[in-house]
PDB file of C-alpha atoms in Angstrom:
ATOM      1  CA  UNK H   1      11.861  -2.988  13.567  1.00 47.00           C
ATOM      2  CA  UNK H   2       9.080  -1.004  11.736  1.00 46.00           C
ATOM      3  CA  UNK H   3       7.820  -4.122   9.826  1.00 51.00           C
ATOM      4  CA  UNK H   4       7.612  -6.065  13.075  1.00 49.00           C
ATOM      5  CA  UNK H   5       5.556  -3.174  14.790  1.00 49.00           C
ATOM      6  CA  UNK H   6       3.258  -3.100  11.754  1.00 50.00           C
ATOM      7  CA  UNK H   7       2.660  -6.864  12.011  1.00 52.00           C
ATOM      8  CA  UNK H   8       1.709  -6.735  15.618  1.00 51.00           C
ATOM      9  CA  UNK H   9      -0.816  -3.823  15.072  1.00 50.00           C
ATOM     10  CA  UNK H  10      -2.257  -5.780  12.116  1.00 52.00           C
ATOM     11  CA  UNK H  11      -2.927  -8.773  14.560  1.00 54.00           C
ATOM     12  CA  UNK H  12      -4.409  -6.392  17.123  1.00 50.00           C
ATOM     13  CA  UNK H  13      -6.683  -4.699  14.608  1.00 51.00           C
ATOM     14  CA  UNK H  14      -8.138  -8.032  13.310  1.00 50.00           C
ATOM     15  CA  UNK H  15      -8.857  -9.147  17.020  1.00 48.00           C
ATOM     16  CA  UNK H  16     -10.549  -5.889  17.631  1.00 51.00           C
ATOM     17  CA  UNK H  17     -12.557  -6.171  14.564  1.00 48.00           C
ATOM     18  CA  UNK H  18     -13.967  -9.477  15.570  1.00 48.00           C
ATOM     19  CA  UNK H  19     -14.702  -8.348  19.223  1.00 46.00           C
ATOM     20  CA  UNK H  20     -16.292  -5.128  18.164  1.00 48.00           C
ATOM     21  CA  UNK H  21     -18.329  -6.681  15.477  1.00 47.00           C
ATOM     22  CA  UNK H  22     -20.166  -9.092  17.897  1.00 42.00           C
ATOM     23  CA  UNK H  23     -20.911  -6.275  20.243  1.00 43.00           C
ATOM     24  CA  UNK H  24     -22.168  -3.862  17.513  1.00 46.00           C
ATOM     25  CA  UNK H  25     -25.999  -2.982  17.727  1.00 44.00           C
ATOM     26  CA  UNK H  26     -26.301  -0.290  14.980  1.00 46.00           C
ATOM     27  CA  UNK H  27     -26.843  -2.164  11.827  1.00 53.00           C
ATOM     28  CA  UNK H  28     -27.435  -0.803   8.217  1.00 51.00           C
ATOM     29  CA  UNK H  29     -30.676  -1.656   6.633  1.00 50.00           C
ATOM     30  CA  UNK H  30     -30.635  -4.891   4.970  1.00 54.00           C
ATOM     31  CA  UNK H  31     -32.218  -4.181   1.633  1.00 53.00           C
ATOM     32  CA  UNK H  32     -30.312  -1.069   0.536  1.00 57.00           C
ATOM     33  CA  UNK H  33     -28.475  -0.969  -2.535  1.00 63.00           C
ATOM     34  CA  UNK H  34     -26.855   2.442  -1.954  1.00 75.00           C
ATOM     35  CA  UNK H  35     -23.237   3.098  -0.800  1.00 76.00           C
ATOM     36  CA  UNK H  36     -22.956   2.871   2.946  1.00 77.00           C
ATOM     37  CA  UNK H  37     -19.646   4.464   3.886  1.00 82.00           C
ATOM     38  CA  UNK H  38     -16.914   6.716   2.108  1.00 88.00           C
ATOM     39  CA  UNK H  39     -13.446   6.285   3.269  1.00 91.00           C
ATOM     40  CA  UNK H  40     -10.376   8.504   2.929  1.00 94.00           C
ATOM     41  CA  UNK H  41      -7.055   7.166   4.405  1.00 94.00           C
ATOM     42  CA  UNK H  42      -3.248   7.809   4.532  1.00 94.00           C
ATOM     43  CA  UNK H  43      -0.768   4.980   4.712  1.00 93.00           C
ATOM     44  CA  UNK H  44       1.717   5.587   7.556  1.00 90.00           C
ATOM     45  CA  UNK H  45       4.012   2.748   6.543  1.00 86.00           C
ATOM     46  CA  UNK H  46       5.146   4.319   3.321  1.00 82.00           C
ATOM     47  CA  UNK H  47       6.051   7.704   5.082  1.00 80.00           C
ATOM     48  CA  UNK H  48       7.507   6.199   8.206  1.00 84.00           C
ATOM     49  CA  UNK H  49       9.721   3.628   6.216  1.00 79.00           C
ATOM     50  CA  UNK H  50      11.302   6.250   4.124  1.00 76.00           C
ATOM     51  CA  UNK H  51      12.058   8.556   7.115  1.00 79.00           C
ATOM     52  CA  UNK H  52      13.423   5.621   9.218  1.00 77.00           C
ATOM     53  CA  UNK H  53      15.624   4.176   6.512  1.00 74.00           C
ATOM     54  CA  UNK H  54      16.395   7.673   5.008  1.00 76.00           C
ATOM     55  CA  UNK H  55      15.638   6.468   1.515  1.00 78.00           C
ATOM     56  CA  UNK H  56      13.476   9.470   0.583  1.00 81.00           C
ATOM     57  CA  UNK H  57       9.862  10.696   0.873  1.00 86.00           C
ATOM     58  CA  UNK H  58       6.983   8.329  -0.207  1.00 88.00           C
ATOM     59  CA  UNK H  59       3.289   8.918   0.282  1.00 92.00           C
ATOM     60  CA  UNK H  60       0.203   6.888  -0.392  1.00 94.00           C
ATOM     61  CA  UNK H  61      -3.388   7.801   0.104  1.00 94.00           C
ATOM     62  CA  UNK H  62      -6.527   5.521  -0.125  1.00 94.00           C
ATOM     63  CA  UNK H  63     -10.025   6.073  -1.011  1.00 93.00           C
ATOM     64  CA  UNK H  64     -12.799   3.432  -0.992  1.00 92.00           C
ATOM     65  CA  UNK H  65     -16.594   3.050  -0.826  1.00 91.00           C
ATOM     66  CA  UNK H  66     -18.795   0.130   0.048  1.00 87.00           C
ATOM     67  CA  UNK H  67     -22.076  -1.063  -1.245  1.00 84.00           C
ATOM     68  CA  UNK H  68     -23.244  -3.446   1.178  1.00 81.00           C
ATOM     69  CA  UNK H  69     -20.386  -6.105   1.214  1.00 87.00           C
ATOM     70  CA  UNK H  70     -18.783  -5.229  -2.089  1.00 91.00           C
ATOM     71  CA  UNK H  71     -15.818  -2.624  -1.765  1.00 92.00           C
ATOM     72  CA  UNK H  72     -14.371  -0.356  -4.455  1.00 94.00           C
ATOM     73  CA  UNK H  73     -10.797   0.672  -3.553  1.00 95.00           C
ATOM     74  CA  UNK H  74      -8.558   3.185  -5.295  1.00 96.00           C
ATOM     75  CA  UNK H  75      -4.914   3.883  -3.964  1.00 95.00           C
ATOM     76  CA  UNK H  76      -2.488   6.644  -5.275  1.00 96.00           C
ATOM     77  CA  UNK H  77       1.182   6.969  -4.248  1.00 94.00           C
ATOM     78  CA  UNK H  78       4.009   9.201  -5.186  1.00 93.00           C
ATOM     79  CA  UNK H  79       7.473  10.114  -4.067  1.00 89.00           C
ATOM     80  CA  UNK H  80      11.250   9.186  -4.414  1.00 88.00           C
ATOM     81  CA  UNK H  81      13.486   6.187  -3.402  1.00 86.00           C
ATOM     82  CA  UNK H  82      17.171   6.816  -3.077  1.00 84.00           C
ATOM     83  CA  UNK H  83      20.048   4.568  -2.259  1.00 78.00           C
ATOM     84  CA  UNK H  84      23.429   6.331  -1.921  1.00 75.00           C
ATOM     85  CA  UNK H  85      26.153   3.599  -1.087  1.00 68.00           C
ATOM     86  CA  UNK H  86      28.893   5.272  -3.008  1.00 62.00           C
ATOM     87  CA  UNK H  87      31.064   5.273   0.170  1.00 61.00           C
ATOM     88  CA  UNK H  88      30.586   1.582   0.746  1.00 59.00           C
ATOM     89  CA  UNK H  89      29.816  -0.156  -2.524  1.00 59.00           C
ATOM     90  CA  UNK H  90      30.494   2.698  -5.039  1.00 63.00           C
ATOM     91  CA  UNK H  91      26.828   2.880  -6.354  1.00 72.00           C
ATOM     92  CA  UNK H  92      24.020   5.351  -6.318  1.00 77.00           C
ATOM     93  CA  UNK H  93      20.391   4.735  -7.279  1.00 82.00           C
ATOM     94  CA  UNK H  94      17.455   7.305  -7.429  1.00 84.00           C
ATOM     95  CA  UNK H  95      13.965   6.532  -8.594  1.00 89.00           C
ATOM     96  CA  UNK H  96      10.854   8.822  -8.500  1.00 91.00           C
ATOM     97  CA  UNK H  97       7.480   8.681  -9.794  1.00 92.00           C
ATOM     98  CA  UNK H  98       3.833   7.698  -8.973  1.00 95.00           C
ATOM     99  CA  UNK H  99       1.581   4.722  -9.094  1.00 96.00           C
ATOM    100  CA  UNK H 100      -2.085   3.666  -8.593  1.00 96.00           C
ATOM    101  CA  UNK H 101      -4.089   0.604  -7.752  1.00 97.00           C
ATOM    102  CA  UNK H 102      -7.817  -0.008  -8.415  1.00 97.00           C
ATOM    103  CA  UNK H 103      -9.866  -3.107  -7.674  1.00 96.00           C
ATOM    104  CA  UNK H 104     -12.680  -4.741  -5.801  1.00 95.00           C
ATOM    105  CA  UNK H 105     -13.007  -6.565  -2.397  1.00 95.00           C
ATOM    106  CA  UNK H 106     -15.633  -8.370  -0.381  1.00 95.00           C
ATOM    107  CA  UNK H 107     -16.298  -7.664   3.235  1.00 92.00           C
ATOM    108  CA  UNK H 108     -17.168 -10.717   5.293  1.00 92.00           C
ATOM    109  CA  UNK H 109     -18.566  -8.794   8.255  1.00 87.00           C
ATOM    110  CA  UNK H 110     -22.020  -7.472   8.487  1.00 79.00           C
ATOM    111  CA  UNK H 111     -22.027  -3.902   7.535  1.00 69.00           C
ATOM    112  CA  UNK H 112     -22.576  -1.571  10.661  1.00 69.00           C
ATOM    113  CA  UNK H 113     -22.075   2.033  11.411  1.00 66.00           C
ATOM    114  CA  UNK H 114     -18.905   1.166  13.260  1.00 72.00           C
ATOM    115  CA  UNK H 115     -17.274   0.925   9.800  1.00 73.00           C
ATOM    116  CA  UNK H 116     -15.666  -2.551  10.683  1.00 85.00           C
ATOM    117  CA  UNK H 117     -14.323  -4.667   7.862  1.00 88.00           C
ATOM    118  CA  UNK H 118     -12.559  -7.825   7.119  1.00 93.00           C
ATOM    119  CA  UNK H 119     -11.956  -8.169   3.344  1.00 95.00           C
ATOM    120  CA  UNK H 120     -10.299 -10.095   0.595  1.00 96.00           C
ATOM    121  CA  UNK H 121      -9.860  -8.521  -2.868  1.00 96.00           C
ATOM    122  CA  UNK H 122      -7.906  -8.051  -5.931  1.00 97.00           C
ATOM    123  CA  UNK H 123      -5.963  -5.006  -7.351  1.00 97.00           C
ATOM    124  CA  UNK H 124      -4.697  -3.886 -10.752  1.00 98.00           C
ATOM    125  CA  UNK H 125      -1.751  -1.612 -10.310  1.00 97.00           C
ATOM    126  CA  UNK H 126       0.387   0.606 -12.675  1.00 96.00           C
ATOM    127  CA  UNK H 127       3.576   2.427 -11.926  1.00 95.00           C
ATOM    128  CA  UNK H 128       5.282   5.316 -13.871  1.00 94.00           C
ATOM    129  CA  UNK H 129       8.792   6.186 -12.905  1.00 92.00           C
ATOM    130  CA  UNK H 130      12.109   7.648 -13.884  1.00 90.00           C
ATOM    131  CA  UNK H 131      15.506   6.533 -12.459  1.00 86.00           C
ATOM    132  CA  UNK H 132      19.211   7.607 -12.400  1.00 83.00           C
ATOM    133  CA  UNK H 133      22.053   5.113 -11.748  1.00 79.00           C
ATOM    134  CA  UNK H 134      25.663   5.808 -11.028  1.00 75.00           C
ATOM    135  CA  UNK H 135      28.595   3.402 -10.248  1.00 70.00           C
ATOM    136  CA  UNK H 136      32.178   4.013  -9.279  1.00 65.00           C
ATOM    137  CA  UNK H 137      32.972   0.352  -9.565  1.00 61.00           C
ATOM    138  CA  UNK H 138      36.117  -0.232 -11.753  1.00 54.00           C
ATOM    139  CA  UNK H 139      36.304  -2.604 -14.570  1.00 54.00           C
ATOM    140  CA  UNK H 140      39.540  -4.428 -14.004  1.00 57.00           C
ATOM    141  CA  UNK H 141      41.423  -6.603 -16.345  1.00 57.00           C
ATOM    142  CA  UNK H 142      44.800  -6.943 -14.660  1.00 57.00           C
ATOM    143  CA  UNK H 143      46.532  -8.725 -11.781  1.00 61.00           C
ATOM    144  CA  UNK H 144      45.292  -7.711  -8.302  1.00 59.00           C
ATOM    145  CA  UNK H 145      48.777  -6.496  -7.226  1.00 63.00           C
ATOM    146  CA  UNK H 146      48.627  -3.601  -9.855  1.00 64.00           C
ATOM    147  CA  UNK H 147      47.102  -0.247  -9.261  1.00 63.00           C
ATOM    148  CA  UNK H 148      43.626   0.241 -10.612  1.00 59.00           C
ATOM    149  CA  UNK H 149      43.611   4.061 -10.970  1.00 57.00           C
ATOM    150  CA  UNK H 150      45.887   4.625 -13.889  1.00 56.00           C
ATOM    151  CA  UNK H 151      44.462   1.980 -16.206  1.00 58.00           C
ATOM    152  CA  UNK H 152      40.781   1.177 -15.188  1.00 60.00           C
ATOM    153  CA  UNK H 153      37.575   2.982 -15.491  1.00 55.00           C
ATOM    154  CA  UNK H 154      34.043   2.359 -14.516  1.00 51.00           C
ATOM    155  CA  UNK H 155      31.736   0.882 -17.373  1.00 54.00           C
ATOM    156  CA  UNK H 156      30.193   3.684 -19.451  1.00 46.00           C
ATOM    157  CA  UNK H 157      26.787   2.449 -19.202  1.00 48.00           C
ATOM    158  CA  UNK H 158      26.874   2.959 -15.321  1.00 54.00           C
ATOM    159  CA  UNK H 159      28.497   6.345 -15.181  1.00 54.00           C
ATOM    160  CA  UNK H 160      25.415   8.299 -15.228  1.00 58.00           C
ATOM    161  CA  UNK H 161      22.594   6.299 -16.695  1.00 67.00           C
ATOM    162  CA  UNK H 162      18.914   7.818 -16.908  1.00 74.00           C
ATOM    163  CA  UNK H 163      15.766   6.265 -18.025  1.00 77.00           C
ATOM    164  CA  UNK H 164      12.048   6.045 -17.450  1.00 86.00           C
ATOM    165  CA  UNK H 165       9.579   3.176 -17.532  1.00 89.00           C
ATOM    166  CA  UNK H 166       6.055   2.004 -17.049  1.00 93.00           C
ATOM    167  CA  UNK H 167       5.211  -1.331 -15.301  1.00 93.00           C
ATOM    168  CA  UNK H 168       1.886  -3.017 -14.103  1.00 95.00           C
ATOM    169  CA  UNK H 169       0.988  -5.928 -11.860  1.00 96.00           C
ATOM    170  CA  UNK H 170      -1.693  -7.606  -9.868  1.00 97.00           C
ATOM    171  CA  UNK H 171      -2.240  -7.840  -6.233  1.00 97.00           C
ATOM    172  CA  UNK H 172      -4.081 -10.216  -3.834  1.00 97.00           C
ATOM    173  CA  UNK H 173      -5.012  -8.246  -0.804  1.00 96.00           C
ATOM    174  CA  UNK H 174      -6.223  -9.227   2.648  1.00 96.00           C
ATOM    175  CA  UNK H 175      -7.048  -6.591   5.304  1.00 94.00           C
ATOM    176  CA  UNK H 176      -9.430  -5.021   7.666  1.00 92.00           C
ATOM    177  CA  UNK H 177     -10.520  -1.808   9.175  1.00 90.00           C
ATOM    178  CA  UNK H 178     -11.744  -0.986  12.771  1.00 90.00           C
ATOM    179  CA  UNK H 179     -13.416   2.107  14.258  1.00 88.00           C
ATOM    180  CA  UNK H 180     -11.221   4.047  16.803  1.00 88.00           C
ATOM    181  CA  UNK H 181     -13.203   7.111  17.807  1.00 85.00           C
ATOM    182  CA  UNK H 182     -16.079   8.975  16.197  1.00 82.00           C
ATOM    183  CA  UNK H 183     -15.414   8.899  12.431  1.00 84.00           C
ATOM    184  CA  UNK H 184     -11.765   7.863  12.716  1.00 90.00           C
ATOM    185  CA  UNK H 185     -10.746   4.393  11.923  1.00 90.00           C
ATOM    186  CA  UNK H 186      -7.610   2.354  11.483  1.00 91.00           C
ATOM    187  CA  UNK H 187      -6.855  -0.066   8.573  1.00 92.00           C
ATOM    188  CA  UNK H 188      -4.379  -2.720   7.827  1.00 92.00           C
ATOM    189  CA  UNK H 189      -3.686  -4.544   4.476  1.00 94.00           C
ATOM    190  CA  UNK H 190      -1.363  -7.301   3.455  1.00 95.00           C
ATOM    191  CA  UNK H 191      -0.726  -7.616  -0.308  1.00 95.00           C
ATOM    192  CA  UNK H 192       1.010 -10.264  -2.606  1.00 96.00           C
ATOM    193  CA  UNK H 193       2.007  -8.598  -5.797  1.00 96.00           C
ATOM    194  CA  UNK H 194       2.514 -10.727  -8.876  1.00 95.00           C
ATOM    195  CA  UNK H 195       2.377 -10.845 -12.704  1.00 94.00           C
ATOM    196  CA  UNK H 196       4.748  -7.826 -13.019  1.00 93.00           C
ATOM    197  CA  UNK H 197       5.490  -6.634 -16.293  1.00 92.00           C
ATOM    198  CA  UNK H 198       7.583  -3.728 -17.594  1.00 90.00           C
ATOM    199  CA  UNK H 199       5.622  -2.233 -20.806  1.00 89.00           C
ATOM    200  CA  UNK H 200       8.842  -0.404 -22.319  1.00 86.00           C
ATOM    201  CA  UNK H 201      12.282  -1.736 -23.053  1.00 82.00           C
ATOM    202  CA  UNK H 202      14.936  -0.948 -20.608  1.00 78.00           C
ATOM    203  CA  UNK H 203      18.603  -1.633 -21.031  1.00 73.00           C
ATOM    204  CA  UNK H 204      19.066  -1.708 -17.183  1.00 75.00           C
ATOM    205  CA  UNK H 205      16.418  -1.864 -14.586  1.00 78.00           C
ATOM    206  CA  UNK H 206      16.249   0.578 -11.745  1.00 81.00           C
ATOM    207  CA  UNK H 207      16.890  -0.760  -8.244  1.00 80.00           C
ATOM    208  CA  UNK H 208      13.282  -0.041  -7.096  1.00 86.00           C
ATOM    209  CA  UNK H 209       9.864   0.665  -8.566  1.00 89.00           C
ATOM    210  CA  UNK H 210       7.312   2.843  -6.734  1.00 90.00           C
ATOM    211  CA  UNK H 211       4.551   0.774  -5.692  1.00 91.00           C
ATOM    212  CA  UNK H 212       6.092  -2.615  -6.294  1.00 92.00           C
ATOM    213  CA  UNK H 213       9.409  -2.773  -4.551  1.00 87.00           C
ATOM    214  CA  UNK H 214      12.629  -4.321  -5.797  1.00 84.00           C
ATOM    215  CA  UNK H 215      12.535  -4.278  -9.634  1.00 81.00           C
ATOM    216  CA  UNK H 216      14.560  -7.603 -10.007  1.00 80.00           C
ATOM    217  CA  UNK H 217      11.765  -9.616  -8.243  1.00 85.00           C
ATOM    218  CA  UNK H 218       8.986 -11.262 -10.186  1.00 87.00           C
ATOM    219  CA  UNK H 219       6.712 -11.017  -7.220  1.00 91.00           C
ATOM    220  CA  UNK H 220       6.758  -9.219  -3.831  1.00 92.00           C
ATOM    221  CA  UNK H 221       4.864  -8.735  -0.571  1.00 93.00           C
ATOM    222  CA  UNK H 222       3.746  -5.423   0.982  1.00 91.00           C
ATOM    223  CA  UNK H 223       1.807  -4.221   3.828  1.00 89.00           C
ATOM    224  CA  UNK H 224      -0.013  -0.918   4.812  1.00 92.00           C
ATOM    225  CA  UNK H 225      -1.203   0.756   7.977  1.00 93.00           C
ATOM    226  CA  UNK H 226      -3.839   3.258   7.312  1.00 93.00           C
ATOM    227  CA  UNK H 227      -5.380   6.125   9.403  1.00 93.00           C
ATOM    228  CA  UNK H 228      -8.825   6.549   7.970  1.00 93.00           C
ATOM    229  CA  UNK H 229     -11.772   9.088   8.079  1.00 93.00           C
ATOM    230  CA  UNK H 230     -15.044   7.165   7.611  1.00 86.00           C
ATOM    231  CA  UNK H 231     -17.878   9.202   6.420  1.00 86.00           C
ATOM    232  CA  UNK H 232     -21.349   7.298   6.803  1.00 81.00           C
ATOM    233  CA  UNK H 233     -23.734   7.781   3.936  1.00 80.00           C
ATOM    234  CA  UNK H 234     -26.759   6.104   5.642  1.00 73.00           C
ATOM    235  CA  UNK H 235     -28.480   6.417   8.957  1.00 68.00           C
ATOM    236  CA  UNK H 236     -28.754   3.467  11.372  1.00 56.00           C
ATOM    237  CA  UNK H 237     -32.052   1.520  11.396  1.00 47.00           C
ATOM    238  CA  UNK H 238     -34.196   2.660  14.246  1.00 43.00           C
ATOM    239  CA  UNK H 239     -34.765   0.137  16.939  1.00 41.00           C
ATOM    240  CA  UNK H 240     -38.343  -0.963  17.772  1.00 39.00           C
ATOM    241  CA  UNK H 241     -39.982   0.567  20.856  1.00 43.00           C
ATOM    242  CA  UNK H 242     -42.691  -1.355  22.848  1.00 41.00           C
ATOM    243  CA  UNK H 243     -45.372   0.738  24.482  1.00 43.00           C
ATOM    244  CA  UNK H 244     -47.594  -0.696  27.361  1.00 46.00           C
ATOM    245  CA  UNK H 245     -51.378   0.028  27.128  1.00 48.00           C
ATOM    246  CA  UNK H 246     -53.005   0.802  30.554  1.00 54.00           C
ATOM    247  CA  UNK H 247     -55.854  -1.311  31.551  1.00 53.00           C
ATOM    248  CA  UNK H 248     -58.705  -0.373  33.809  1.00 53.00           C
ATOM    249  CA  UNK H 249     -59.412  -2.389  36.746  1.00 48.00           C
TER     250      UNK H 249
END
């Protein structure tokens, strides 16, 4: 349910960006080479998904700055992901760690003091995590009619396995930002994650990796919904005024 709500808000945000952009009157000076706006945001999807699915607390913050149409973005996330299915499937997985993304984007809208953007960009991401796996599944080598408890045991490797790892990948990002009130904005981003590589050797993969998703997948999709504080670093260009000169007659 949460992912469908996010997609609807994502579409509304893009529609609002296009509408407000056409109506915007306060433009940034054209020849400036200095940063225009500084942004700080919090991703609501990460926090709400963990709360809704009861899989642990995850948080992500975003910081970005724009120099005309070029955007520099940095994301940082941390928390834990836990799947406890011992009652149903006899398995337990817990992963905690942190990750970051850094990269550039290009804003296709004319920079204005309404802080509106529609951008496409690339990100480089790294995740640092530790994990713990347990399984109560029994390894059976007998006829189904016989009782498991006296003769079967869970594989040693899954009884209480712990490990840690580092992974990196790339992301193609499409998103936008639109002003709500005063310096508050809302932002959406959809990301395609690819080129994942685990840098150290692991005998068993964790179920989930912070920042990426399911570790068994080679690529993945993600989305974010940000509440953003936009801090303007430049003033708007003053509009020209026309004065009438009185004539004698």
